Coordinates of C-alpha atoms in Angstrom, one line a residue:
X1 CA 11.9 10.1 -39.3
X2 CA 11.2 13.5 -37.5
X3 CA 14.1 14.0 -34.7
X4 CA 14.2 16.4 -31.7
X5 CA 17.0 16.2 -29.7
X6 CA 17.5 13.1 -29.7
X7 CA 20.9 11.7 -31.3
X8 CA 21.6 8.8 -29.4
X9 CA 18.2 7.2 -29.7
X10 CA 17.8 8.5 -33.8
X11 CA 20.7 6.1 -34.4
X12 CA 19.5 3.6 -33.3
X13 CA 16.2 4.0 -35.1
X14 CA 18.2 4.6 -38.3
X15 CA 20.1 1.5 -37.8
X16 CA 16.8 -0.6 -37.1
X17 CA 16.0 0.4 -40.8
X18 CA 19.5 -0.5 -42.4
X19 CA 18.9 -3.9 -40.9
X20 CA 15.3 -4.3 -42.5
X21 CA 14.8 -7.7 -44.5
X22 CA 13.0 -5.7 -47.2
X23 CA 15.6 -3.3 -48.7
X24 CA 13.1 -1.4 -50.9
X25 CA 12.6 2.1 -49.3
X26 CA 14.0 5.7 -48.9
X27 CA 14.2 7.5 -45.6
X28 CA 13.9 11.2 -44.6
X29 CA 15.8 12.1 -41.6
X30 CA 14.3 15.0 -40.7
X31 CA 15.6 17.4 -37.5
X32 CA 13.4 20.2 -36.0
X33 CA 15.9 22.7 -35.3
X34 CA 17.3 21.1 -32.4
X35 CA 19.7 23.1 -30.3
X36 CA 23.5 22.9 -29.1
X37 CA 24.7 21.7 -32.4
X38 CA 22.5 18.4 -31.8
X39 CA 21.4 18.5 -35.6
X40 CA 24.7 18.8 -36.9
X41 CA 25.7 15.9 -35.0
X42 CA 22.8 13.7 -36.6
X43 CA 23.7 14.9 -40.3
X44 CA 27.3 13.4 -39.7
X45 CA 26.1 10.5 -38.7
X46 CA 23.7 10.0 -41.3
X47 CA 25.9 11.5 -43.9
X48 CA 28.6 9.0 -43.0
X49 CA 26.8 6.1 -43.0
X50 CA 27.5 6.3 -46.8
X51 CA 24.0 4.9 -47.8
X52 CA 22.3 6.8 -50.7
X53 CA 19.1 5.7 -49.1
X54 CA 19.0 8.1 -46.1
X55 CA 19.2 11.4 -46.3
X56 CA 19.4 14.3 -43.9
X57 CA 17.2 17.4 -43.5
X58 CA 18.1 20.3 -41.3
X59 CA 14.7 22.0 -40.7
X60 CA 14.8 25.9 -39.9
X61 CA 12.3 26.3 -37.1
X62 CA 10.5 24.3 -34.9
X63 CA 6.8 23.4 -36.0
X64 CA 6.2 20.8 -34.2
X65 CA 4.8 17.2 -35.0
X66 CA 2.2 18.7 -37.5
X67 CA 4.8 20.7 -39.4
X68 CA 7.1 17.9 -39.9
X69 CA 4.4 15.6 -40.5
X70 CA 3.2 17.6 -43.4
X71 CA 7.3 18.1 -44.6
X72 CA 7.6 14.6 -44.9
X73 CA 4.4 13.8 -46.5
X74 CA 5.5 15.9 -48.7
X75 CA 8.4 14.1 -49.4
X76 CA 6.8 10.9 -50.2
X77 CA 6.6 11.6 -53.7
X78 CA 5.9 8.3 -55.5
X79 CA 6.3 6.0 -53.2
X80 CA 3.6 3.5 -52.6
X81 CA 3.8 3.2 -49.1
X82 CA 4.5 5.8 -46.1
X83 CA 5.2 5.5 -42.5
X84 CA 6.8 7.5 -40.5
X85 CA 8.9 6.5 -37.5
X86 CA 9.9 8.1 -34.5
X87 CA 12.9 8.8 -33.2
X88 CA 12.8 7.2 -30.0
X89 CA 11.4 4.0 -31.7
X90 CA 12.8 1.0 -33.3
X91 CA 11.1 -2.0 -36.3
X92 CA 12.0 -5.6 -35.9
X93 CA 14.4 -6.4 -39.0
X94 CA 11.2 -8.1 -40.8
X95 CA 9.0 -5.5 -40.2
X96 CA 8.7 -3.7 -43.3
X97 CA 8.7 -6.9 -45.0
X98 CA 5.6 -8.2 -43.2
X99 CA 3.8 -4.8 -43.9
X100 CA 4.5 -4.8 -47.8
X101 CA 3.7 -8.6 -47.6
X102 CA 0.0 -8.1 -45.8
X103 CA -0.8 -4.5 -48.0
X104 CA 0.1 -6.2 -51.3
X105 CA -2.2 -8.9 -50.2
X106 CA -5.4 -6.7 -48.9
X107 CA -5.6 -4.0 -51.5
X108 CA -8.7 -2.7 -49.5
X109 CA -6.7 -2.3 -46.5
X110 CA -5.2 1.2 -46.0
X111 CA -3.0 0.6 -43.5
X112 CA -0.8 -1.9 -41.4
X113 CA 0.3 -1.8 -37.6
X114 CA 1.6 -4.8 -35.8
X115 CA 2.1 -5.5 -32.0
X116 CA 4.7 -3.7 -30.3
X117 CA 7.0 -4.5 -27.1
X118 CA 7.5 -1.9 -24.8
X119 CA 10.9 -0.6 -23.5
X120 CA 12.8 1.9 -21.0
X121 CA 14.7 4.6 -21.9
X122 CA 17.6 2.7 -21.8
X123 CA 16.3 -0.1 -24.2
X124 CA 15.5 -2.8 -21.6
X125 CA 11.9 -4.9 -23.0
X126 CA 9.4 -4.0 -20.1
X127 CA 6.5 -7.3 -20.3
X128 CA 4.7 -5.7 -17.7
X129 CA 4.3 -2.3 -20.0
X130 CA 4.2 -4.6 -23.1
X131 CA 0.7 -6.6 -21.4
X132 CA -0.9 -3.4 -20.1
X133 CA -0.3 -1.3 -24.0
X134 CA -1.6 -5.0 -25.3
X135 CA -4.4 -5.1 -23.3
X136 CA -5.2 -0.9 -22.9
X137 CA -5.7 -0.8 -26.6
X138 CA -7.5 -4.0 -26.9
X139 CA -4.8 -5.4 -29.2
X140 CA -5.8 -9.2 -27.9
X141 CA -7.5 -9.7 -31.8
X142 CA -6.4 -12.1 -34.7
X143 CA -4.8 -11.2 -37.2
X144 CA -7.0 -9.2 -40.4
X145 CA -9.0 -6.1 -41.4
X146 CA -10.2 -3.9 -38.6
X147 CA -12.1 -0.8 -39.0
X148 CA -9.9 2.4 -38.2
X149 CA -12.5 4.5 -37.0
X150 CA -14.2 2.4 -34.5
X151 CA -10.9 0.6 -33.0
X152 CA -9.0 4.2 -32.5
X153 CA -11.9 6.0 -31.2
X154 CA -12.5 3.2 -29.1
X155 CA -9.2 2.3 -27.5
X156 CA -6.2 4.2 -29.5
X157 CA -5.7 1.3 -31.7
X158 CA -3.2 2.7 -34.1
X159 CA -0.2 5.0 -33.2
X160 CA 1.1 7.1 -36.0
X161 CA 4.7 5.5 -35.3
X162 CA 5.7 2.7 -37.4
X163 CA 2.2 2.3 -38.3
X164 CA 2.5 1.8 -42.7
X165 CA 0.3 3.6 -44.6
X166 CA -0.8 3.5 -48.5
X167 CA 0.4 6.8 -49.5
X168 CA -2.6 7.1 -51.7
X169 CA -5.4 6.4 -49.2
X170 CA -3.5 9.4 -46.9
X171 CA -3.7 12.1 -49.9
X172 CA -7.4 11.6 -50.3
X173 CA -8.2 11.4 -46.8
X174 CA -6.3 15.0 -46.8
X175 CA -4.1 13.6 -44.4
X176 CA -4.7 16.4 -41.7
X177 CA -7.1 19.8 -40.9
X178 CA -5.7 22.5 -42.6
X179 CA -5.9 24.4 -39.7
X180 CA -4.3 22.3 -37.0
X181 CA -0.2 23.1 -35.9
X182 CA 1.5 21.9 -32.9
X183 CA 3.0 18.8 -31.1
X184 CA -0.6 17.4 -30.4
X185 CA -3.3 15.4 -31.5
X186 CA -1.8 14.5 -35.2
X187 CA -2.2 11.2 -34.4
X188 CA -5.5 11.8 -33.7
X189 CA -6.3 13.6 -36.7
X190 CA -4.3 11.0 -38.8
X191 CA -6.6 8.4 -37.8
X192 CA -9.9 10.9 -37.9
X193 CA -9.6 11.7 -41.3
X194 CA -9.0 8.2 -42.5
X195 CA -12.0 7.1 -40.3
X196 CA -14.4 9.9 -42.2
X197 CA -13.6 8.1 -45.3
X198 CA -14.5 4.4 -44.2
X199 CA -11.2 2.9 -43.4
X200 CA -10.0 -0.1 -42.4
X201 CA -6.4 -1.7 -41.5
X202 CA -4.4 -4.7 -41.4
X203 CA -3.6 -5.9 -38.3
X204 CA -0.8 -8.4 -37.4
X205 CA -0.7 -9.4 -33.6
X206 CA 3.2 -10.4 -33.8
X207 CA 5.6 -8.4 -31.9
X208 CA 7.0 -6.1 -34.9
X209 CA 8.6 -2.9 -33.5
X210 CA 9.4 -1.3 -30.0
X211 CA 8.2 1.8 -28.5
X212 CA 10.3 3.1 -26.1
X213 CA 8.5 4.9 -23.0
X214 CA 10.7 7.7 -21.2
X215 CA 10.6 11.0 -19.5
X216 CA 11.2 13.1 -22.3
X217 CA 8.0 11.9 -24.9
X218 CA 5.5 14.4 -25.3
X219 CA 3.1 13.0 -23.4
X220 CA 5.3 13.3 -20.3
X221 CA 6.2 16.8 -21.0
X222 CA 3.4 18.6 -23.1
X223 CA 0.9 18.2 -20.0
X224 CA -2.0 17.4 -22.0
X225 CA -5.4 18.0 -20.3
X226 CA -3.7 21.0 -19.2
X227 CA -2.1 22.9 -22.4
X228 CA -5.0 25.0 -23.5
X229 CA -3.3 24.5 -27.6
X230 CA -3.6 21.1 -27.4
X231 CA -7.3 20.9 -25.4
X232 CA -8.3 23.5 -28.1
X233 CA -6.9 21.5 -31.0
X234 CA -8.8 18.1 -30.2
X235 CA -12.2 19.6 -29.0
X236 CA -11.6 21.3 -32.9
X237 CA -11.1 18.4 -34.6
X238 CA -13.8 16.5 -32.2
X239 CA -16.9 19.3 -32.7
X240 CA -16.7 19.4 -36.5
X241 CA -17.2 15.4 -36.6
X242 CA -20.3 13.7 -36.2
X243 CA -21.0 9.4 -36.2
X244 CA -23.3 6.8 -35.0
X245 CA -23.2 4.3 -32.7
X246 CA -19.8 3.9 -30.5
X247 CA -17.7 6.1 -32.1
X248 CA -20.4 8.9 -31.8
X249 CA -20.5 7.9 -28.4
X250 CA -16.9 8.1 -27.5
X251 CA -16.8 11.0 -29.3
X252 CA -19.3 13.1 -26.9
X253 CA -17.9 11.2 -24.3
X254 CA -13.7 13.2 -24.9
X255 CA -15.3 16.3 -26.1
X256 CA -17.4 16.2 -22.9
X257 CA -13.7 15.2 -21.3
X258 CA -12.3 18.1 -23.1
X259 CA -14.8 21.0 -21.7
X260 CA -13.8 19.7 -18.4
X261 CA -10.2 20.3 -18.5
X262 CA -10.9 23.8 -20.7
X263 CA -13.4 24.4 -17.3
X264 CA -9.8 23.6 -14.7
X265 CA -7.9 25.9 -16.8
X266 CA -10.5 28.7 -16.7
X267 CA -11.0 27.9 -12.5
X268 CA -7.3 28.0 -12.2
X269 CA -7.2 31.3 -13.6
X270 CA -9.6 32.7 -11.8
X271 CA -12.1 32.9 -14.6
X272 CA -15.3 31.1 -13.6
X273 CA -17.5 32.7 -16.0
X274 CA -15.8 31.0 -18.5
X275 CA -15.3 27.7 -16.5
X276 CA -18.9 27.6 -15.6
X277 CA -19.4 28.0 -19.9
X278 CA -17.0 25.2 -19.9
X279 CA -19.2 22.8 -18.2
X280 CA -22.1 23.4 -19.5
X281 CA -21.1 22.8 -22.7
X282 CA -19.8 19.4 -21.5
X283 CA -22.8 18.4 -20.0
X284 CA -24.2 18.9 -23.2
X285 CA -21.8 16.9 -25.2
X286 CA -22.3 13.9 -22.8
X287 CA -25.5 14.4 -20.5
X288 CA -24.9 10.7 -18.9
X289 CA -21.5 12.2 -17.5
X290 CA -21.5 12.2 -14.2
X291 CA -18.2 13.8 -13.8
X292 CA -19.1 16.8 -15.8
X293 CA -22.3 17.3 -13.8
X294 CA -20.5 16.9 -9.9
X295 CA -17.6 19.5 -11.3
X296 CA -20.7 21.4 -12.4
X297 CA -22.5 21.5 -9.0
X298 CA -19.0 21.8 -7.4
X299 CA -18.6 25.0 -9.0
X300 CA -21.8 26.4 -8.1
X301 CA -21.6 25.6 -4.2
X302 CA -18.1 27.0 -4.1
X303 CA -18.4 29.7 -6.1
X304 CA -16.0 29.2 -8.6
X305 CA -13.7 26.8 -7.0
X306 CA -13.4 23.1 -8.2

């Protein structure tokens, strides 16, 4: 469980676990040098919960989703299983039971994600949020095998929170590009790597866990299309990649997404040499994008203004 700031909403994640059905497991409470004494806080709750299954890390620095996903893969050791859970998140009490249950069962399957309900900051279920996450990531399936390439290419089928994972099948995938660091895409690159290797998860269309959506997630605050580090690490992961069919079409179709917003950054600059590089590049990745050509044409008539 990687924490940031968070020690109101890390208990109640911890305490989500102490209530699980399926009392097999060990958890990592891991905090990324948060500040104003907010970690010490955590390790006195966890420490005083007096159960020898949590335990409390105090990490030195701040490296972001990808450094503590690699810390607590690291930490897995021999466990069969791995998931890792945010800290603004919560599992259903039979969660982890129903994930062992289906994984034991499809030994081809390396993973197992479940449908979620969607809640406000302060915990209230939101069914209008739940339908649209339902429906956005074309969750409306049976239960069974999917392929994880296709389905997260395709829609975002599988978030890295809560989803379980054989810890086996994520050390030969690699688990993530030696090169990538930051807050963003490891979910992406999760799910990319698992993909090159011919994957496929167990879904389970039951309401499992809840994601909490609030003002202080990363999505809300890293400004994604606009954060040249995390634009730079997704068209990296993106260009080295090459498949057929839909997900080789998706894939041209966010790298070509990708140039664009590298071609705003460089226009909002001042730079439109480099914007003007920018676009061609994503006409090329995706000549049937009409978005990239207009911004293209834009830029020539104006000048250098989008």
């Amino acid at each position: 469980m990687p924490t940031y700031n968070r020690p109101d909403y890390v208990q109640e994640a911890v305490e989500s676990l102490r209530a699980q059905s399926f009392r097999d497991f060990r958890v990592v409470v891991s905090d990324n040098a948060s500040p104003d004494g907010v970690g010490a806080a955590v390790r006195a709750y966890v420490e005083g919960l007096g159960d020898p299954r949590f335990r409390f890390v105090q990490q030195a620095r701040n490296d972001g989703e990808y450094g503590q996903g690699r810390y607590l893969f690291g930490e897995a050791g021999d466990a069969e299983y791995f998931c890792i859970l945010h800290d603004d998140d919560v599992l259903s009490p039979h969660y982890l039971e129903r994930a062992v249950v289906a994984l034991d069962g499809a030994r081809d399957a390396t993973l197992f994600v479940a449908n979620p309900w969607l809640m406000d900051a302060a915990g209230r279920p939101s069914h209008d949020r739940t339908r649209a996450y339902v429906r956005d990531h074309r969750r409306n399936r049976r239960a069974g095998r999917f392929p994880v390439l296709e389905t997260h290419m395709g829609s975002g089928f599988t978030p890295i929170s809560g989803t379980v994972f054989r810890t086996d099948a994520l050390r030969r995938s690699g688990f993530v590009d030696d090169d990538c660091s930051g807050n963003f895409p490891f979910e992406l690159n999760i799910f990319t790597r698992l993909g090159d290797m011919g994957a496929v998860g167990w879904f389970d269309p039951d309401t499992l866990l809840g994601f909490r959506y609030h003002a202080g997630q990363l999505r809300n605050t890293l400004g994604l299309m606009g954060n040249p580090q995390v634009v730079e690490t997704m068209l990296r992961i993106l260009e080295r990649r090459r498949y057929s069919g839909a997900p080789e079409r998706r894939r041209r179709a966010i790298v070509a997404r990708l140039h664009r917003a590298r071609a705003q950054m460089a226009v909002d600059q001042g730079n439109p040499i480099a914007a003007r590089a920018a676009l061609g590049a994503a006409c090329a990745a995706n000549p049937l994008s009409p978005r990239a050509w207009t911004m293209r044409a834009r830029l020539l008539l104006t000048g250098g203004r989008t």
